[in-house]
Coordinates of C-alpha atoms in Angstrom, one line a residue:
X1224 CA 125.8 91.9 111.0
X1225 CA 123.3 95.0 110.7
X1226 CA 126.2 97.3 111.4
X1227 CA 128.1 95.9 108.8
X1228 CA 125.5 96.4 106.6
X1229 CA 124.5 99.9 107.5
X1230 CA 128.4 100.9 106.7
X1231 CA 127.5 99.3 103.1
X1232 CA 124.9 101.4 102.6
X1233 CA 125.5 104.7 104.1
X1234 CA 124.1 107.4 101.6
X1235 CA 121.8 104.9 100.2
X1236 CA 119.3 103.5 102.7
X1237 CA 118.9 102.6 106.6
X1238 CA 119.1 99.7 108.0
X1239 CA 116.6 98.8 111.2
X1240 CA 117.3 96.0 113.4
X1241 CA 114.4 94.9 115.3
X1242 CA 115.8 91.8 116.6
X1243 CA 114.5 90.8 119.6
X1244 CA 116.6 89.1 122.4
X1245 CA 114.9 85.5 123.3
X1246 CA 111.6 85.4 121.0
X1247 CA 110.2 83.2 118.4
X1248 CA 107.9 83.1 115.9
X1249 CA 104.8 82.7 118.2
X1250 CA 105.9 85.9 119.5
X1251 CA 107.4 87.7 116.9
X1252 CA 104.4 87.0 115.0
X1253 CA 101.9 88.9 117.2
X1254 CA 104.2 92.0 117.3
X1255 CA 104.9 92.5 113.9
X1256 CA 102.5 94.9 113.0
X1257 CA 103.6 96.9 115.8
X1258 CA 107.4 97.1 113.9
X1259 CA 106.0 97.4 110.6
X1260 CA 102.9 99.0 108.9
X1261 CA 101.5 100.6 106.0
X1262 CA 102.4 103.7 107.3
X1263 CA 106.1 102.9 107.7
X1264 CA 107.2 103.9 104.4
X1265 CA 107.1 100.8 102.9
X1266 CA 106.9 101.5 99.3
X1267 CA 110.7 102.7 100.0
X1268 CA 111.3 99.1 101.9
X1269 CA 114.3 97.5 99.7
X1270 CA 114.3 94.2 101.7
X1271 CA 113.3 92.8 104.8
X1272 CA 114.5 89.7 107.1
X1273 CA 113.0 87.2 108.9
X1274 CA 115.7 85.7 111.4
X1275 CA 114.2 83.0 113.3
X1276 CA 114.6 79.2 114.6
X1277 CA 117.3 79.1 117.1
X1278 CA 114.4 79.5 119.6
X1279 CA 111.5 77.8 118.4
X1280 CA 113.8 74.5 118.1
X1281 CA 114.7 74.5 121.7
X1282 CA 113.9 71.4 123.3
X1283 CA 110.4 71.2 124.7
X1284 CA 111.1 69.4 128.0
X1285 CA 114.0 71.6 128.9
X1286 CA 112.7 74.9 127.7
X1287 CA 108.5 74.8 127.3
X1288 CA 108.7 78.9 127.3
X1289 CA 110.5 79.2 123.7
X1290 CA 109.9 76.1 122.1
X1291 CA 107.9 76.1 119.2
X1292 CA 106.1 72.9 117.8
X1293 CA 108.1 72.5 114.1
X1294 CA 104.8 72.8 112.2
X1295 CA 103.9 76.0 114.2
X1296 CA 107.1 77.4 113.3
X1297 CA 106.9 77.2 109.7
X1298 CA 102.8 78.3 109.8
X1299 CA 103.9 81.3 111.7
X1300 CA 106.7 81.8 109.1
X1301 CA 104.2 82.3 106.0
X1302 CA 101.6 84.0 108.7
X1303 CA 104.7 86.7 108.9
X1304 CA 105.3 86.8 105.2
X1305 CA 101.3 86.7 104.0
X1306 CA 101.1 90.3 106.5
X1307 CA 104.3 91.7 105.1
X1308 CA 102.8 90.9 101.4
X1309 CA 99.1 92.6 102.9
X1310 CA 101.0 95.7 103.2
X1311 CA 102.3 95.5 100.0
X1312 CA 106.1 94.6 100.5
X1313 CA 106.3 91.5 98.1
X1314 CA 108.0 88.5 97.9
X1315 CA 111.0 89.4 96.2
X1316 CA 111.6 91.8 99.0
X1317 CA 111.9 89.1 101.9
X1318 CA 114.5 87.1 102.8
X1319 CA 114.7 84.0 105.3
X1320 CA 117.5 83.2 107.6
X1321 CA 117.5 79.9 108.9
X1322 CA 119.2 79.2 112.3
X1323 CA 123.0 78.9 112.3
X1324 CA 123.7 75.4 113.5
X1325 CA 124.1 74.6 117.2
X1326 CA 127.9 74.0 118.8
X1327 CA 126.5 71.8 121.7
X1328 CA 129.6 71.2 123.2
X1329 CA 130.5 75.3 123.9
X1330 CA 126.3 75.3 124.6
X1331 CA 126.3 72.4 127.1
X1332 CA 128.8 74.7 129.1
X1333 CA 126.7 77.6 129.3
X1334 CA 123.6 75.6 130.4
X1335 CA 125.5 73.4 132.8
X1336 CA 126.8 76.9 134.3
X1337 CA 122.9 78.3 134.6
X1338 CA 122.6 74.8 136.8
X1339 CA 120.7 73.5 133.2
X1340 CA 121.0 70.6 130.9
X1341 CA 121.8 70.7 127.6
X1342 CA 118.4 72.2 126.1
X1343 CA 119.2 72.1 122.3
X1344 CA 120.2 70.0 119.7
X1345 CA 121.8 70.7 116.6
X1346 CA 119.7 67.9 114.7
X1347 CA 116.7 69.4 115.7
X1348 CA 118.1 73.0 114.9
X1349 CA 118.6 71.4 111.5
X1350 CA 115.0 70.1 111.3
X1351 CA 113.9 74.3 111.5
X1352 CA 116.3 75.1 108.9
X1353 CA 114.7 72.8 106.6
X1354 CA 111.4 73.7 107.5
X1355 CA 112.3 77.7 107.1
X1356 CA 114.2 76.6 103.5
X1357 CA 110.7 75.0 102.5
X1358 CA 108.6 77.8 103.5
X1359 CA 110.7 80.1 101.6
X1360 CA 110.3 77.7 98.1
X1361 CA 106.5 77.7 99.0
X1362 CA 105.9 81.0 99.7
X1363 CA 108.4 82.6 96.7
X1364 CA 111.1 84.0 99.1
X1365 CA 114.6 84.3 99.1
X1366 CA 116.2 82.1 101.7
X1367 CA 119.8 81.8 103.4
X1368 CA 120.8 78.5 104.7
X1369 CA 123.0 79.7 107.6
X1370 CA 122.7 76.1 108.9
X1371 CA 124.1 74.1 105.7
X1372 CA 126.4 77.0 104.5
X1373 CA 128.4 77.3 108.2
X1374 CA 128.6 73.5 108.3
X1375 CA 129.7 73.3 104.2
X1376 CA 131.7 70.4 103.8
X1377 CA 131.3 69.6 107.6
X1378 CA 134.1 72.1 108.3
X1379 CA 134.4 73.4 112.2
X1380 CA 131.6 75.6 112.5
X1381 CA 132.6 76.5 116.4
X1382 CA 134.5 79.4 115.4
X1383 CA 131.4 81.5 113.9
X1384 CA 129.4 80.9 117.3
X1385 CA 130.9 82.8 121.0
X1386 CA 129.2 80.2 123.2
X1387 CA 127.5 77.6 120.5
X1388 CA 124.7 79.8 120.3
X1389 CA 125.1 83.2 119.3
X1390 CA 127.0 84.3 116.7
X1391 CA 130.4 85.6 117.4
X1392 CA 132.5 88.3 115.2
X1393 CA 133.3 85.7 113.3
X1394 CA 130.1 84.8 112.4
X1395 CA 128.3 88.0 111.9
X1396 CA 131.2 88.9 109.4
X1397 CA 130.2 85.3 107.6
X1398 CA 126.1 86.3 108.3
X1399 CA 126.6 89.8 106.7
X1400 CA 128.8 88.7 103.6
X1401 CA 126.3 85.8 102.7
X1402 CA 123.8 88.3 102.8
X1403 CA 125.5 91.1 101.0
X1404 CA 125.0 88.5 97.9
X1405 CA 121.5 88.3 97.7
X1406 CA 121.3 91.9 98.8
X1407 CA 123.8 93.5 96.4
X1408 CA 121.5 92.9 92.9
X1409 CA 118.5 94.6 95.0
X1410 CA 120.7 98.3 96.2
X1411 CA 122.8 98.0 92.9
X1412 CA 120.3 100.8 91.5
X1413 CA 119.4 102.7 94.3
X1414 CA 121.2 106.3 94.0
X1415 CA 123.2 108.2 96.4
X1416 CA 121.6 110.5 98.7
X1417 CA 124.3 112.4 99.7
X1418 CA 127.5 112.9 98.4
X1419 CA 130.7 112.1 99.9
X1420 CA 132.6 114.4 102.1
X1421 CA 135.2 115.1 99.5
X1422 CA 132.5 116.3 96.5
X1423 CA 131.3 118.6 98.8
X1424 CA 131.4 122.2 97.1
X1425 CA 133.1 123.9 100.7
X1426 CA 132.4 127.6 99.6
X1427 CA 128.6 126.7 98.9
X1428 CA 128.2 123.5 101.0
X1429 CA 124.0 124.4 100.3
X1430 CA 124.3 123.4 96.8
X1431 CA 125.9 120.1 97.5
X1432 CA 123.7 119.4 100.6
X1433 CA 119.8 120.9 99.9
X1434 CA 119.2 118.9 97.5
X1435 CA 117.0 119.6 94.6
X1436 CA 114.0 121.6 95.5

């Protein structure tokens, strides 16, 4: 879903995923001012997400190295956002996924293949959505639901997960068009950097390109 935002934005503003592969918030929390600080440009930041939950809601007894308690989740949550604020990126800039829900059928597979039991629930995934929804209202964020929205009107969710986990194509394309919305309002005014291939003046390409000086 970052890619697909990145090919939104070309000429207008970069997109960096720092997504790691397996943390949480306990985690993610501690290196965050390694990814981002004052001096990282920040005054230019247009928005930043927080992607977390799918994680933390593991079940305790079947995975003690991820799981998060669901208090600590949302604590570390506003922890994130009160440092993002102290280097002067504010509210209206940050955005809050919650956790898609959890296909345990497809999921079961995949632990029962590692020699595992089933070590998530999509209940309890839906207990760290709410949590991450509230934290959002408390702290002044925006917030998308993945979990509700994917499950609307208890449609068949399977088809936006690749092993009831992880999203799948189908489900980044749904991720990155949900949050094109909320995005859209905040890029609407940002300018183009460079022009496109075809405004290019070919006999004086430095006139077109350099910029102002």
């Amino acid at each position: 879903w970052g890619v697909l935002l990145a090919q939104k934005l070309v000429r207008k503003c970069d997109v960096l995923n720092r997504g790691l592969s397996g943390y949480n918030t306990r985690w993610a929390n501690i290196v965050l001012p390694r990814l981002i600080s004052k001096n990282s440009n920040v005054e230019n930041t247009i928005a930043i997400t927080i992607f977390f939950g799918a994680n933390d809601s593991t079940l305790k007894d079947m995975n003690s190295n991820q799981h998060i308690p669901l208090k600590e989740y949302a604590d570390n949550l506003k922890s994130m956002i009160q440092y993002l604020k102290s280097i002067d990126i504010t509210e209206d800039k940050i955005i809050l996924l919650t956790p898609p829900p959890l296909y345990e059928p497809a999921w079961e597979k995949e632990c029962i293949a590692k020699g595992d039991k089933l070590n998530r629930y999509n209940s309890t995934t839906g207990e760290y959505a709410k949590a991450c929804v509230q934290v959002a209202r408390d702290c002044g964020t925006e917030v998308l639901d993945l979990w509700t929205l994917m499950q609307k009107n208890n449609q068949d969710f399977s088809s936006y997960l690749s092993d009831g986990l992880h999203l799948s194509v189908v489900g980044n394309n749904f991720l990155a068009a949900q949050l094109w919305s909320l995005l859209e309002k905040k890029i609407s005014t940002l300018p183009m950097l460079l022009p496109s291939w075809r405004d290019v003046d070919h006999q004086n390409p430095e006139v077109s390109l350099r910029g102002k000086s």
